């Protein structure tokens, strides 16, 4: 009888903890831009943390006061530093948030199981060369004078902050997004720390390939143009590439598909 009971016993394996996604915004945005993605993923059982980088979202810092990329990126550094030793996260970055991902891969390779770049700057060592600037920095000069510039160090010095003027935002950032998202962005966007971002240069540490990377290409992007995204992927190939029919802001224009791609990336990486 005891033998029969042993045969009927099913060994239960511990349930794998759902992935923890950490979402990093791009220039002038904040954690608020991920509200749709956060909602969709949390109701599906995932853990989601949205970071406000310095001078972004509800962070009280002024963009004109930041002079280094590490200052700008400090909230993400603090968050990753605070994670328990064995905990890993999926790091997701949009646009200039890709620079934060690459820097974090170098600093915390053991705490990141996957890095997902969404229409993001994906350069192995940041903004080091003219080619890096060409591939990884939006060139909006064809549209005229699109930026409001701040000169925190005085008018005789290079600008310290930049914000796309209201009249260009719909055309460049949100041309496929619902009008209410444009209204939200108009209320929430803040100047980006231009000077700090230009100092985003990473040294080679030999850890750049330890974390698998996925790129999500935005097919109708007028900011980080598809050819720029292709150039960065060619120079530093990711393990997977997905495409989404969207403008520069797929969390607004195509959130359901973007959410599905994030989960698909996590499954492919063995994190689900």
GROMACS .gro file of C-alpha atoms in nm, residues 42-165:
model
  124
   42UNK     CA    1   0.056   4.396  -1.420
   43UNK     CA    2  -0.293   4.259  -1.489
   44UNK     CA    3  -0.115   3.973  -1.667
   45UNK     CA    4   0.080   3.894  -1.353
   46UNK     CA    5   0.416   4.058  -1.420
   47UNK     CA    6   0.604   4.289  -1.189
   48UNK     CA    7   0.673   4.630  -1.343
   49UNK     CA    8   0.887   4.916  -1.217
   50UNK     CA    9   0.901   5.248  -1.403
   51UNK     CA   10   1.200   5.472  -1.336
   52UNK     CA   11   1.214   5.851  -1.337
   53UNK     CA   12   1.566   5.951  -1.434
   54UNK     CA   13   1.706   6.278  -1.298
   55UNK     CA   14   1.512   6.591  -1.406
   56UNK     CA   15   1.237   6.367  -1.550
   57UNK     CA   16   0.884   6.287  -1.442
   58UNK     CA   17   0.842   6.384  -1.078
   59UNK     CA   18   1.214   6.410  -1.004
   60UNK     CA   19   1.269   6.766  -0.877
   61UNK     CA   20   1.610   6.821  -1.041
   62UNK     CA   21   1.659   7.076  -1.315
   63UNK     CA   22   1.794   6.950  -1.647
   64UNK     CA   23   2.022   7.254  -1.664
   65UNK     CA   24   2.192   7.149  -1.340
   66UNK     CA   25   2.310   6.812  -1.474
   67UNK     CA   26   2.654   6.793  -1.633
   68UNK     CA   27   2.725   6.419  -1.648
   69UNK     CA   28   2.542   6.112  -1.772
   70UNK     CA   29   2.595   5.932  -1.441
   71UNK     CA   30   2.408   6.213  -1.264
   72UNK     CA   31   2.116   6.172  -1.504
   73UNK     CA   32   2.121   5.793  -1.474
   74UNK     CA   33   2.159   5.784  -1.092
   75UNK     CA   34   1.800   5.675  -1.013
   76UNK     CA   35   1.845   5.362  -1.226
   77UNK     CA   36   2.187   5.296  -1.073
   78UNK     CA   37   2.036   5.326  -0.726
   79UNK     CA   38   1.751   5.091  -0.813
   80UNK     CA   39   1.975   4.820  -0.957
   81UNK     CA   40   2.216   4.855  -0.665
   82UNK     CA   41   1.930   4.794  -0.424
   83UNK     CA   42   1.822   4.464  -0.580
   84UNK     CA   43   1.893   4.149  -0.378
   85UNK     CA   44   2.202   3.961  -0.490
   86UNK     CA   45   2.018   3.679  -0.669
   87UNK     CA   46   1.739   3.887  -0.824
   88UNK     CA   47   1.743   3.962  -1.195
   89UNK     CA   48   1.531   4.201  -1.400
   90UNK     CA   49   1.443   4.260  -1.763
   91UNK     CA   50   1.559   4.611  -1.848
   92UNK     CA   51   1.358   4.795  -2.116
   93UNK     CA   52   1.467   5.129  -2.261
   94UNK     CA   53   1.305   5.366  -2.508
   95UNK     CA   54   1.495   5.612  -2.730
   96UNK     CA   55   1.776   5.777  -2.530
   97UNK     CA   56   1.692   5.531  -2.253
   98UNK     CA   57   1.902   5.285  -2.452
   99UNK     CA   58   2.211   5.464  -2.324
  100UNK     CA   59   2.098   5.388  -1.970
  101UNK     CA   60   2.056   5.021  -2.062
  102UNK     CA   61   2.404   4.989  -2.208
  103UNK     CA   62   2.561   5.161  -1.909
  104UNK     CA   63   2.369   4.929  -1.675
  105UNK     CA   64   2.475   4.618  -1.866
  106UNK     CA   65   2.834   4.714  -1.797
  107UNK     CA   66   2.777   4.794  -1.429
  108UNK     CA   67   2.530   4.522  -1.332
  109UNK     CA   68   2.556   4.229  -1.577
  110UNK     CA   69   2.457   3.975  -1.310
  111UNK     CA   70   2.136   4.161  -1.222
  112UNK     CA   71   2.000   4.190  -1.578
  113UNK     CA   72   1.875   3.878  -1.756
  114UNK     CA   73   1.764   4.063  -2.071
  115UNK     CA   74   1.791   4.414  -2.220
  116UNK     CA   75   1.520   4.530  -2.460
  117UNK     CA   76   1.582   4.839  -2.673
  118UNK     CA   77   1.271   5.008  -2.816
  119UNK     CA   78   1.358   5.255  -3.095
  120UNK     CA   79   1.655   5.313  -2.869
  121UNK     CA   80   2.015   5.420  -2.891
  122UNK     CA   81   2.203   5.088  -2.889
  123UNK     CA   82   2.574   5.166  -2.910
  124UNK     CA   83   2.827   4.938  -2.746
  125UNK     CA   84   3.030   5.221  -2.592
  126UNK     CA   85   2.786   5.511  -2.605
  127UNK     CA   86   2.847   5.835  -2.792
  128UNK     CA   87   3.219   5.813  -2.867
  129UNK     CA   88   3.257   5.890  -3.239
  130UNK     CA   89   3.098   6.086  -3.522
  131UNK     CA   90   2.952   5.757  -3.647
  132UNK     CA   91   2.792   5.702  -3.307
  133UNK     CA   92   2.630   6.046  -3.326
  134UNK     CA   93   2.508   5.982  -3.679
  135UNK     CA   94   2.352   5.646  -3.594
  136UNK     CA   95   2.237   5.701  -3.238
  137UNK     CA   96   2.124   6.064  -3.210
  138UNK     CA   97   1.810   6.193  -3.385
  139UNK     CA   98   1.876   6.443  -3.663
  140UNK     CA   99   1.569   6.665  -3.690
  141UNK     CA  100   1.738   6.949  -3.879
  142UNK     CA  101   1.523   6.889  -4.189
  143UNK     CA  102   1.225   7.017  -3.989
  144UNK     CA  103   1.388   7.347  -3.896
  145UNK     CA  104   1.435   7.490  -3.550
  146UNK     CA  105   1.253   7.225  -3.346
  147UNK     CA  106   1.415   7.262  -3.003
  148UNK     CA  107   1.372   7.501  -2.714
  149UNK     CA  108   1.725   7.518  -2.570
  150UNK     CA  109   1.837   7.600  -2.217
  151UNK     CA  110   2.172   7.757  -2.134
  152UNK     CA  111   2.232   7.676  -1.770
  153UNK     CA  112   2.603   7.760  -1.798
  154UNK     CA  113   2.543   8.089  -1.976
  155UNK     CA  114   2.471   8.184  -2.338
  156UNK     CA  115   2.840   8.173  -2.427
  157UNK     CA  116   2.852   7.797  -2.354
  158UNK     CA  117   2.685   7.502  -2.527
  159UNK     CA  118   2.319   7.436  -2.437
  160UNK     CA  119   2.251   7.229  -2.129
  161UNK     CA  120   1.892   7.125  -2.202
  162UNK     CA  121   1.653   7.075  -2.492
  163UNK     CA  122   1.281   7.026  -2.541
  164UNK     CA  123   1.098   6.976  -2.869
  165UNK     CA  124   0.869   7.272  -2.931
   0.00000   0.00000   0.00000
